[in-house]
Tab-separated table of C-alpha atoms and ligand atoms in Angstrom:
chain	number	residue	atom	x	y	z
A	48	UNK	CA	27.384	-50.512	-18.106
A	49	UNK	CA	29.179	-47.282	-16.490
A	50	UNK	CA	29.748	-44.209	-18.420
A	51	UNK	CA	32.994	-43.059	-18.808
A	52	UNK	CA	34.990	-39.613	-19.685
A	53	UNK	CA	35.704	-40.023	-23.713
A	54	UNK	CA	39.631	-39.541	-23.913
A	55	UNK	CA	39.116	-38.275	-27.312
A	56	UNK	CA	36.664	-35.355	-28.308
A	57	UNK	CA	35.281	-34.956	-31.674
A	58	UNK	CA	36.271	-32.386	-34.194
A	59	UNK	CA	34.579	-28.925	-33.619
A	60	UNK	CA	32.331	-27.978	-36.405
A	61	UNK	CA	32.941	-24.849	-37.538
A	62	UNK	CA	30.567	-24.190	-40.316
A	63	UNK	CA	28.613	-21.358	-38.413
A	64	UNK	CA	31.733	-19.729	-37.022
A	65	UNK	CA	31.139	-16.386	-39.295
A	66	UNK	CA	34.061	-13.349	-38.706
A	67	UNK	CA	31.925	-10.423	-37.940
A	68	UNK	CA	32.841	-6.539	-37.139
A	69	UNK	CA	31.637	-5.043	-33.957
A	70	UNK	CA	28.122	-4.026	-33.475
A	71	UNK	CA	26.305	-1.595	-35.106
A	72	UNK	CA	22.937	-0.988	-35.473
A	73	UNK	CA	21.547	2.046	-37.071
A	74	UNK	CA	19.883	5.045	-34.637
A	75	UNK	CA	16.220	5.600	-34.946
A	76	UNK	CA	13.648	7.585	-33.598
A	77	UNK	CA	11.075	4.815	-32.701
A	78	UNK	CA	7.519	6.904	-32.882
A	79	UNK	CA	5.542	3.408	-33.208
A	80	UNK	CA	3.640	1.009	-30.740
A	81	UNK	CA	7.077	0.553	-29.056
A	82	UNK	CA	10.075	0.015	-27.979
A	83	UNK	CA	10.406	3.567	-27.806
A	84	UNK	CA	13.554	5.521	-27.490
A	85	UNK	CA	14.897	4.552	-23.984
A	86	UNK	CA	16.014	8.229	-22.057
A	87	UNK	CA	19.964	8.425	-22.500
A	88	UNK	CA	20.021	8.468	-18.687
A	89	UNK	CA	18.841	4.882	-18.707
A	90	UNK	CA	21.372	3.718	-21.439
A	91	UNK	CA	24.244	4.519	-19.201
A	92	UNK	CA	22.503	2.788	-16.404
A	93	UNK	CA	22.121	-0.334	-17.952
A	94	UNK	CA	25.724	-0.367	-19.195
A	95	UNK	CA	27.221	-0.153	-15.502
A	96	UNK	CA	28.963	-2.958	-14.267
A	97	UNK	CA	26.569	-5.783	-12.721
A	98	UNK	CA	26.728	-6.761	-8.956
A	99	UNK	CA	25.442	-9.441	-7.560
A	100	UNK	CA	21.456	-9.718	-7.352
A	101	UNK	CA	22.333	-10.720	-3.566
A	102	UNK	CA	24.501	-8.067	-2.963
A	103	UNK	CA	23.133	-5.753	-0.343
A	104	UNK	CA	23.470	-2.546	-2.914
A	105	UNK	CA	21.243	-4.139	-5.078
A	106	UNK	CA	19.085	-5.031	-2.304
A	107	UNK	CA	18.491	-1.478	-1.409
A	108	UNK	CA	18.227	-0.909	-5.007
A	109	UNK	CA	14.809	-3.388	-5.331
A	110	UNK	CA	13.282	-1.089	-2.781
A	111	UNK	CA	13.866	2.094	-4.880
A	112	UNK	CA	12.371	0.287	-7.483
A	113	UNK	CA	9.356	-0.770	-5.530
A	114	UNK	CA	8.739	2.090	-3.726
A	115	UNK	CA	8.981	4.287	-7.268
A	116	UNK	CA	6.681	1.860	-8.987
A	117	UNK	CA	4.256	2.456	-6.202
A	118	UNK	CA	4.293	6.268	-6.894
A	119	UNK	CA	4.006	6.159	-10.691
A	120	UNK	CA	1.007	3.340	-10.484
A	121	UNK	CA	-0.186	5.230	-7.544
A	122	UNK	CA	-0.666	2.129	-4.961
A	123	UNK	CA	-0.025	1.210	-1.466
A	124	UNK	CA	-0.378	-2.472	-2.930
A	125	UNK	CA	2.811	-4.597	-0.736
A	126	UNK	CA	3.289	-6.897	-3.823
A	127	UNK	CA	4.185	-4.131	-6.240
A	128	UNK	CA	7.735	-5.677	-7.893
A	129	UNK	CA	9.257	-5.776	-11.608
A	130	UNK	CA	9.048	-9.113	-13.694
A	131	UNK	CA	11.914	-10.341	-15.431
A	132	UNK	CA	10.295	-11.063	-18.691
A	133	UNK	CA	8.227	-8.888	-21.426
A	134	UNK	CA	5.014	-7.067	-20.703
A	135	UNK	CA	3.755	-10.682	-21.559
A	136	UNK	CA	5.677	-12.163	-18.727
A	137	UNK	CA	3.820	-10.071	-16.384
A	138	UNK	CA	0.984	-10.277	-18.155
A	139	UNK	CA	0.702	-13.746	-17.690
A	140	UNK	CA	1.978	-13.586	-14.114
A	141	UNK	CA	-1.320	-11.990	-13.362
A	142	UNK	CA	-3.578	-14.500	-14.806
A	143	UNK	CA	-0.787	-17.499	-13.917
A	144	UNK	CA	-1.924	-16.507	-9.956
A	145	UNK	CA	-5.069	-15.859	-9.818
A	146	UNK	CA	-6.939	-18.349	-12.181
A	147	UNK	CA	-7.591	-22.165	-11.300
A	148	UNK	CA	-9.152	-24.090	-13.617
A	149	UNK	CA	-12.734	-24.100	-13.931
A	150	UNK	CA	-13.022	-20.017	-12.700
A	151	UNK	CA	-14.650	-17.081	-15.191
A	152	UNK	CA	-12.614	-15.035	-16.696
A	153	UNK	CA	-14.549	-12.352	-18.463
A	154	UNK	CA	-12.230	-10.238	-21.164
A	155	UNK	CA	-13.180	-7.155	-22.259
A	156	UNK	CA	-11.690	-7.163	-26.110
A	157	UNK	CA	-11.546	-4.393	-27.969
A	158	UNK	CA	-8.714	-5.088	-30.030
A	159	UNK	CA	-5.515	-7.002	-30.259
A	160	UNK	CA	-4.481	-7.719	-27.146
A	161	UNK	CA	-7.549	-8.721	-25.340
A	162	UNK	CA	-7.300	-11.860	-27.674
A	163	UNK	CA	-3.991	-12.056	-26.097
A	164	UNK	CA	-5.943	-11.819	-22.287
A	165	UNK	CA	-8.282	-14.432	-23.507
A	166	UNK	CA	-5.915	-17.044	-25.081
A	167	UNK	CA	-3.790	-17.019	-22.065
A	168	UNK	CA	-6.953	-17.216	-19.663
A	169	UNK	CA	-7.537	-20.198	-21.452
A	170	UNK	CA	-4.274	-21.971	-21.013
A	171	UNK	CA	-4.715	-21.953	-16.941
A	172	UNK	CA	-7.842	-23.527	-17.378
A	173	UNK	CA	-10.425	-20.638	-16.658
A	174	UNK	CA	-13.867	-20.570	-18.033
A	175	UNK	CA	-13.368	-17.618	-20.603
A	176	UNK	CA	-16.059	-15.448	-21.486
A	177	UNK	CA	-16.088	-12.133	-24.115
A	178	UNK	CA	-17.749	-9.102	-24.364
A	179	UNK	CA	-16.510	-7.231	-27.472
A	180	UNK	CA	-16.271	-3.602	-28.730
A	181	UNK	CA	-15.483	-2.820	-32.604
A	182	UNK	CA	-11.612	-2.137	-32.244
A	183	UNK	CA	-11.131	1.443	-31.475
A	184	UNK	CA	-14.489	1.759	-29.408
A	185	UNK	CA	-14.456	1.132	-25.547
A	186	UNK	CA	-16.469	-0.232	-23.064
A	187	UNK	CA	-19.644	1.660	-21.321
A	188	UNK	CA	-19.997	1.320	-18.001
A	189	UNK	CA	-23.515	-0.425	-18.130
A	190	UNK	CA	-22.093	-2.960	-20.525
A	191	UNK	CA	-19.373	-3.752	-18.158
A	192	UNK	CA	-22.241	-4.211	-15.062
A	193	UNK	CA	-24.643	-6.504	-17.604
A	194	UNK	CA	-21.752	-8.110	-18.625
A	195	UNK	CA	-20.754	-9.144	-14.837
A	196	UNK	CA	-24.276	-10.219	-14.140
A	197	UNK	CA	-24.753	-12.313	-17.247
A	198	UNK	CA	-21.235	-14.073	-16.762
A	199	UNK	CA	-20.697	-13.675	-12.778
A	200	UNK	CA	-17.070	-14.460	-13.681
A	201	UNK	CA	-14.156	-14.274	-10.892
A	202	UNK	CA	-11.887	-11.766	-12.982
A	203	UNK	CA	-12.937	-8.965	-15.009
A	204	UNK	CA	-10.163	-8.512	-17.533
A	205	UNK	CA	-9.712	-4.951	-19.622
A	206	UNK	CA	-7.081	-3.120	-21.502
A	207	UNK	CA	-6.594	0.209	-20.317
A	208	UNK	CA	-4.710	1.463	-22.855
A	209	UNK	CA	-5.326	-0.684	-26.555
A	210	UNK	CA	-2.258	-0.326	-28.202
A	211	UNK	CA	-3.396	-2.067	-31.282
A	212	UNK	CA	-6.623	0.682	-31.804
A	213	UNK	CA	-4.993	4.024	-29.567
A	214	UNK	CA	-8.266	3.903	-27.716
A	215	UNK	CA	-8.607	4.649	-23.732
A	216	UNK	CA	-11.132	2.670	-21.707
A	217	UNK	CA	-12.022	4.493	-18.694
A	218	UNK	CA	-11.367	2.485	-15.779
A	219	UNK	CA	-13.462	5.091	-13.548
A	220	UNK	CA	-16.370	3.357	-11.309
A	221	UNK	CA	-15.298	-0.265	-12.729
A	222	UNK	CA	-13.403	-1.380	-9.542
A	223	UNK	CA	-17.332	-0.823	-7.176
A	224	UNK	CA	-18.777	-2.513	-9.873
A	225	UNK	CA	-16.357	-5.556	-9.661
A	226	UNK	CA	-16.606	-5.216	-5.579
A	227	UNK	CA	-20.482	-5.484	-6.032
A	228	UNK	CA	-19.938	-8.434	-8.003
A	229	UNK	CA	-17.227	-10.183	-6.347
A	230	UNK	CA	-14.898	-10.386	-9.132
A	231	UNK	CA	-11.268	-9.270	-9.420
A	232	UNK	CA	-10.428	-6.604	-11.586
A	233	UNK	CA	-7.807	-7.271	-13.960
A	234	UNK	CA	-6.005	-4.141	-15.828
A	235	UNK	CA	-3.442	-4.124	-18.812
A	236	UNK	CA	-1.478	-0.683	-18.386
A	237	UNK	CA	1.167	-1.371	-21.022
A	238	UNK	CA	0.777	1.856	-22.935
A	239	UNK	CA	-0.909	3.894	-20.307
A	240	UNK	CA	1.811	4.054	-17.186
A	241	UNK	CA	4.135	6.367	-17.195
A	242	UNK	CA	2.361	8.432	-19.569
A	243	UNK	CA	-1.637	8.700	-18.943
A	244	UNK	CA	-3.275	8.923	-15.303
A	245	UNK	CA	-3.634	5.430	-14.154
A	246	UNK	CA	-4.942	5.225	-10.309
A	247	UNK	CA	-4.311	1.932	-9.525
A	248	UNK	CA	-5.391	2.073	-5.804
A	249	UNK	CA	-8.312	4.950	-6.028
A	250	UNK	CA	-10.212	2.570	-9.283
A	251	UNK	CA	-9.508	-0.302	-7.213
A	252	UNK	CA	-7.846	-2.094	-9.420
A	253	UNK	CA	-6.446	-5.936	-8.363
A	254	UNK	CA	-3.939	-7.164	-10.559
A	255	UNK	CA	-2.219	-4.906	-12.947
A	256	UNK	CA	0.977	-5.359	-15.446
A	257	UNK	CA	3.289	-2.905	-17.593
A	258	UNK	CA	6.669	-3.193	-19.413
A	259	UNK	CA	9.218	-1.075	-19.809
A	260	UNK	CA	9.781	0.050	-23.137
A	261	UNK	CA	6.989	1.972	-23.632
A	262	UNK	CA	5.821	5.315	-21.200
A	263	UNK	CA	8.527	4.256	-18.501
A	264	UNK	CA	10.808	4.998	-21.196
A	265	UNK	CA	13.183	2.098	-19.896
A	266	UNK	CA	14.098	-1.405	-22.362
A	267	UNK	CA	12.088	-4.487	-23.085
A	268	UNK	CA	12.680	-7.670	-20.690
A	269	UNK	CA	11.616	-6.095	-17.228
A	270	UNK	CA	7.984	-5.380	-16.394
A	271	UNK	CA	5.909	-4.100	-13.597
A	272	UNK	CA	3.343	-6.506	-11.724
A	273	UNK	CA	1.097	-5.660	-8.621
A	274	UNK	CA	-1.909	-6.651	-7.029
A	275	UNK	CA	-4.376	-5.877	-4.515
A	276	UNK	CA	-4.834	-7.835	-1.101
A	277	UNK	CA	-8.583	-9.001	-2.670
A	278	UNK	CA	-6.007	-10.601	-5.044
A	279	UNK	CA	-3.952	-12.080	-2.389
A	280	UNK	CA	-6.445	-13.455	-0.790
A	281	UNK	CA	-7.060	-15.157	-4.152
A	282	UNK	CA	-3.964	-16.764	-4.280
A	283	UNK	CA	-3.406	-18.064	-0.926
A	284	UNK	CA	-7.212	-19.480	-1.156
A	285	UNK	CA	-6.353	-21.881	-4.117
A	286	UNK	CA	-6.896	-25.580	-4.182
A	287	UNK	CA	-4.569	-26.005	-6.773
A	288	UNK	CA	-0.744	-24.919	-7.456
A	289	UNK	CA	0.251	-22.128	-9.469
A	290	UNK	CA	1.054	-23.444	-12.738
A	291	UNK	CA	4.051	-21.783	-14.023
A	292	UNK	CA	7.081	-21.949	-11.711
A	293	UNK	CA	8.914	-18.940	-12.474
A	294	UNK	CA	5.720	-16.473	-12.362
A	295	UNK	CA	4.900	-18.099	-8.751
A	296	UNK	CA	4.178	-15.243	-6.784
A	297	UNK	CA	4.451	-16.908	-3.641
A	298	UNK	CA	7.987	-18.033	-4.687
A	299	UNK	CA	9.574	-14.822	-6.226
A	300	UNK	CA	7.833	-13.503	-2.690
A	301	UNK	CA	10.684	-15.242	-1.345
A	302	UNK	CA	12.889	-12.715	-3.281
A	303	UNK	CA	11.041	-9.590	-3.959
A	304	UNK	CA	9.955	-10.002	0.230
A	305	UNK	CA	11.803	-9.803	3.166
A	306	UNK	CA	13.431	-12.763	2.730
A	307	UNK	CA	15.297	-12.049	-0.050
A	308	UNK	CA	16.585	-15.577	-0.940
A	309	UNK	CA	17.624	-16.724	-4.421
A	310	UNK	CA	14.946	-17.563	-6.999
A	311	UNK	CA	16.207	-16.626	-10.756
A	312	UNK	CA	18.982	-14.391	-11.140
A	313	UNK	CA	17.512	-11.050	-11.911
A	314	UNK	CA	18.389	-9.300	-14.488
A	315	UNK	CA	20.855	-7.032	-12.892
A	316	UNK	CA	21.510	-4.188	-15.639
A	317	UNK	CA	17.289	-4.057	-16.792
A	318	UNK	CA	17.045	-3.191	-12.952
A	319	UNK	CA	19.412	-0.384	-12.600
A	320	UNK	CA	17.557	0.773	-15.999
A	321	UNK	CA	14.094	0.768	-14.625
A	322	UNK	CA	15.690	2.399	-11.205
A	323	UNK	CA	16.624	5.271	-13.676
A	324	UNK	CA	13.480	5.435	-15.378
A	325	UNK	CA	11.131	5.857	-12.679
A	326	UNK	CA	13.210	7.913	-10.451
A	327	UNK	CA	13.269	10.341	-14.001
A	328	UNK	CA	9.621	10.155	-13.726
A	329	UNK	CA	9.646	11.056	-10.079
A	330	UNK	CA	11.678	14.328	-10.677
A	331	UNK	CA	9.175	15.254	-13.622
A	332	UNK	CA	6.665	14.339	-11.139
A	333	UNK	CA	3.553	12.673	-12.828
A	334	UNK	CA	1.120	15.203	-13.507
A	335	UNK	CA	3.914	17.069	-15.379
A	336	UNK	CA	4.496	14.074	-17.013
A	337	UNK	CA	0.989	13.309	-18.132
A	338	UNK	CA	-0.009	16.822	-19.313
A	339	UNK	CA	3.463	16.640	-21.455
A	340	UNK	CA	1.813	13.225	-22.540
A	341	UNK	CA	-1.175	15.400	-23.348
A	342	UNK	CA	0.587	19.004	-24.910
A	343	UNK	CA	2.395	16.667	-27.382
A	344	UNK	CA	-0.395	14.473	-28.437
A	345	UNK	CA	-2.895	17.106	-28.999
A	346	UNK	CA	-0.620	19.006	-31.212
A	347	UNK	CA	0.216	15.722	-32.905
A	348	UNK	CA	-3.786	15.858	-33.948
A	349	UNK	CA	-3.878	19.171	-34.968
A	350	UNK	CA	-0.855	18.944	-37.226
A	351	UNK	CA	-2.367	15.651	-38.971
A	352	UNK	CA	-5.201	17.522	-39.402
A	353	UNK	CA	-3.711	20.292	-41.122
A	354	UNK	CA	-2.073	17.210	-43.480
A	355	UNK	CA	-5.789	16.124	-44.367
A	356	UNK	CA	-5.300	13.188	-41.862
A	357	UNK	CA	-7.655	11.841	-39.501
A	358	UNK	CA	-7.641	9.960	-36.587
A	359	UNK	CA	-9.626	6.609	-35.862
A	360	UNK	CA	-10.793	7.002	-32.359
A	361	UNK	CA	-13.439	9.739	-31.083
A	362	UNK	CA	-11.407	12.158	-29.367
A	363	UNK	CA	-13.029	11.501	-25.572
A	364	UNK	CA	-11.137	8.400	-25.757
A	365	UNK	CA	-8.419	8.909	-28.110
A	366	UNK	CA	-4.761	7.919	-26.385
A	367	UNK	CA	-2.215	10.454	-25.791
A	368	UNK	CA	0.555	7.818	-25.551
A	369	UNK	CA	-0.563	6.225	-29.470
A	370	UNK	CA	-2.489	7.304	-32.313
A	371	UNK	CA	-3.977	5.229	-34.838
A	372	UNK	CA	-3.961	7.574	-38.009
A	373	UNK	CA	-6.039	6.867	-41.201
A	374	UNK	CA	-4.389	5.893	-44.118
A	375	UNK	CA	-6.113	7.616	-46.766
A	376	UNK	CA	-7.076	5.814	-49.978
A	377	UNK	CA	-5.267	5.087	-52.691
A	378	UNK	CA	-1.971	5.011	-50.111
A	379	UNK	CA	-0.093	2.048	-49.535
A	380	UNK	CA	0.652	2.403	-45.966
A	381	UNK	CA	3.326	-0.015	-46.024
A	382	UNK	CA	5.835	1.834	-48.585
A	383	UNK	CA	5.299	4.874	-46.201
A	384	UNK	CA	6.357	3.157	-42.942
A	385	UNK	CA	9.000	1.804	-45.125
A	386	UNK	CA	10.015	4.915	-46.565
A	387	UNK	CA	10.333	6.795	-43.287
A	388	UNK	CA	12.942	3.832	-41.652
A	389	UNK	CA	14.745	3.427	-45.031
A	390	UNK	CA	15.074	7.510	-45.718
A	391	UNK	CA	14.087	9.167	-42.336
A	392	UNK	CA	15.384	6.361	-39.624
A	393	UNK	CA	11.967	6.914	-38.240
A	394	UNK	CA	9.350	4.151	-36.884
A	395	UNK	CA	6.114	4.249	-36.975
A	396	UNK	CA	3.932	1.003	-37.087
A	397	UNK	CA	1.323	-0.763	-39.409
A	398	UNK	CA	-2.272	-1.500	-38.492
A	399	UNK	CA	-2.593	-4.705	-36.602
A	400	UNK	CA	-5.719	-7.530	-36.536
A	401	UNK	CA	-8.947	-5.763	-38.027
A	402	UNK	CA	-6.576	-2.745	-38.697
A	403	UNK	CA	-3.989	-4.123	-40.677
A	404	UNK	CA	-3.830	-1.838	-44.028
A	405	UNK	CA	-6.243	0.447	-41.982
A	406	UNK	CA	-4.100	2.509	-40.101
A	407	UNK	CA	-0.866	3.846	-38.707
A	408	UNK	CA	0.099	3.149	-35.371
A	409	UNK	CA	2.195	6.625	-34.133
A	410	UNK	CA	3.592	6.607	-30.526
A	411	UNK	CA	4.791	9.463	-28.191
A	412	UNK	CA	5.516	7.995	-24.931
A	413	UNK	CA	7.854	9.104	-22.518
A	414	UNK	CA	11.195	10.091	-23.374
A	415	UNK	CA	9.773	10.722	-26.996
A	416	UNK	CA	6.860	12.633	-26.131
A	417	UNK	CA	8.101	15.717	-27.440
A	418	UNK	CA	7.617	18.509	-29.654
A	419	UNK	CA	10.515	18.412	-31.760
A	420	UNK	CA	10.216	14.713	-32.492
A	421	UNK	CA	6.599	15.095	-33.769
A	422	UNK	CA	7.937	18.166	-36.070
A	423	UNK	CA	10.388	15.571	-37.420
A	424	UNK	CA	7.791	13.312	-38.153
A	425	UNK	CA	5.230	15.506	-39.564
A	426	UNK	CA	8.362	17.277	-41.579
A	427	UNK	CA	8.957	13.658	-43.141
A	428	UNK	CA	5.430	12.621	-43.504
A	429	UNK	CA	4.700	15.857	-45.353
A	430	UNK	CA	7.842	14.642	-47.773
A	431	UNK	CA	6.563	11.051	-48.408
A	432	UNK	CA	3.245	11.595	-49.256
B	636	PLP	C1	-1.519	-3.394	-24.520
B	636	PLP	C2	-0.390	-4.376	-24.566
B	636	PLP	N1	-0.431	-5.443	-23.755
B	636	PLP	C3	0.573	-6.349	-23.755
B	636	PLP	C4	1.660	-6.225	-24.573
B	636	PLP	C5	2.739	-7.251	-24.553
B	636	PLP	O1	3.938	-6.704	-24.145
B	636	PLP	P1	5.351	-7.291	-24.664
B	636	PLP	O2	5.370	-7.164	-26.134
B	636	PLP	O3	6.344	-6.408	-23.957
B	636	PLP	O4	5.426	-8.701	-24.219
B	636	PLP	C6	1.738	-5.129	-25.438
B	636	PLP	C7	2.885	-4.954	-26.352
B	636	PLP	O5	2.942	-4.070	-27.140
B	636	PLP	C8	0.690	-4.176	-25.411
B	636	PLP	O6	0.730	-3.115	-26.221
């Protein structure tokens, strides 16, 4: 039987064709775990016209872009490029290339999103291992070495920066510990880069992952990957294929190298964004940009403090980027946070995992990092309690 071109087609059904006004959303200051306000210089960016993710502009365009990310993650590393996806995408991309079945993965968790580390270690097949922390502590780095000897894995895995507990796990020493033991090291620098000192090349770090709407002060949907040549190695050693097609790094090679051949289209307009944001960050330069991180945070404490608020993690490792604030008792956290979108149009989050009720989750990265916005806050805070 051949298939044939229907002369008649049926009748459209137009149930969900609803008559809507143009788009508006309301403006808020977002002072949570992220998004966070994107810098007005990167809104225009992303509303330029696209060209074509061939076209030789936008070519010279990826370099910018890899050359910038380079600076702000402070790495020679050749396979430094964004991923078209969430900080999720690239998370996975890291694990996606260097993990064949059977290999240790040892995850450092310490809150939310080292389950994340460990759940998708587990889908390529490693041989996951935990060491764990009460969420808002960190990792020693004795615990770290007895961990590698007990578990000998082939990838350490840590959060730098927890954005579920607002806690800071120095990464200092851990790359010569993961050298001695022949592992990779694996970093998650979603809520550090861009606005706390992250050294990928001097910590000797081999795989690392951002996004973009957090310190870069950019928009969801375009993340930063690199990794080391120990990590390279790695991948062009495996027996087995890279599981997931479009986080391939020897195929998106093919577009992020000097080939430059079609893979997926990229996402045009999320490029020209990140462009903006890190070539804002290179004019701030990034020790400015860190101590701003720093100025704005501390103050941040103080003023909670002068509120009768505290704050969950020990100072030595407290976050500049987020703080997790206690909710003191007899508050219902949730009617505040509500409160200050409904009444303020400001964001801050909830607790999350073993901090859900616990605390509030405030964030001052990039773009928002800033005096006046934490006056705003406090101003409102003050008012809803
Ligand atoms: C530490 C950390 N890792 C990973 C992610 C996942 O990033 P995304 O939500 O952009 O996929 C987040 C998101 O907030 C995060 O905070």
């Amino acid at each position: 039987m051949t298939l044939t071109p229907s002369t008649s087609t049926p009748a459209v059904d137009e149930t969900h064709r609803v008559q809507l006004s143009d788009l508006k959303m309301p403006t808020r200051l977002l002072l949570g775990p992220g998004p966070s306000n994107a810098d007005p210089a990167v809104l225009s960016a992303v509303s330029m016209e696209p060209i074509g993710h061939l076209d030789p502009a936008y070519l010279a365009l990826m370099d910018e872009v890899t050359t910038l990310m380079r600076y702000v993650w402070q790495t020679e590393n050749q396979i430094t490029f964004p991923v078209s996806g969430t900080g999720s995408a690239a998370m996975e991309a890291t694990l996606a290339n260097v993990v064949e079945p059977g290999d240790g993965v040892l995850v450092g968790v310490k809150g939310y999103f080292g389950h994340r580390l460990v759940d998708m270690a587990g889908r390529y097949g490693a041989k996951v291992s935990t060491i764990t922390k009460p969420w808002g502590e960190v990792f020693s780095l004795a615990e770290l070495r007895a961990a590698l000897e007990t578990h000998r894995p082939a990838v350490l895995a840590l959060v730098h920066a927890e954005t579920s507990t607002g806690a800071r796990q120095p990464l200092e020493g851990v790359g010569d510990l993961c050298r001695e033991f022949d592992c990779l090291l694996l970093v998650d620098t979603v809520t550090s880069m861009g606005g706390v000192p992250v050294f990928i090349d001097k910590w000797g770090v081999d795989l690392a992952y951002s996004c973009g709407q957090k310190g870069l002060s950019c928009l969801p949907g375009i993340s930063p990957f690199t990794m080391s040549s120990r990590a390279i190695e790695k991948l062009t050693g495996r027996k087995t294929q890279v599981a997931n097609w479009y986080l391939d790094v020897s195929l998106l090679l093919k577009y992020w190298g000097s080939e430059r051949t079609y893979h997926h289209t990229a996402p045009v307009n999320l490029t020209y964004a990140l462009r903006e944001a890190l070539r804002l960050i290179a004019e701030e330069g990034l020790e400015a940009r860190w101590q701003r991180h720093q100025t704005h945070a501390e103050y941040l404490w103080s003023e909670l403090a002068k509120l009768g608020l505290t704050c969950h993690v020990d100072p030595a490792y407290r976050l500049p980027t987020l703080t997790t604030v206690k909710i003191p008792a007899g508050v219902d956290g949730k009617a505040v946070t509500r409160k200050l979108l409904n009444d303020y149009n400001i964001e801050i989050g909830g607790g999350l995992g073993e901090l859900a009720g616990k605390v509030w989750r405030i964030g001052l990265m990039g773009y928002n990092s800033r005096k006046e916005n934490v006056d705003t806050l406090l101003g409102a805070l003050k008012e809803v309690l």
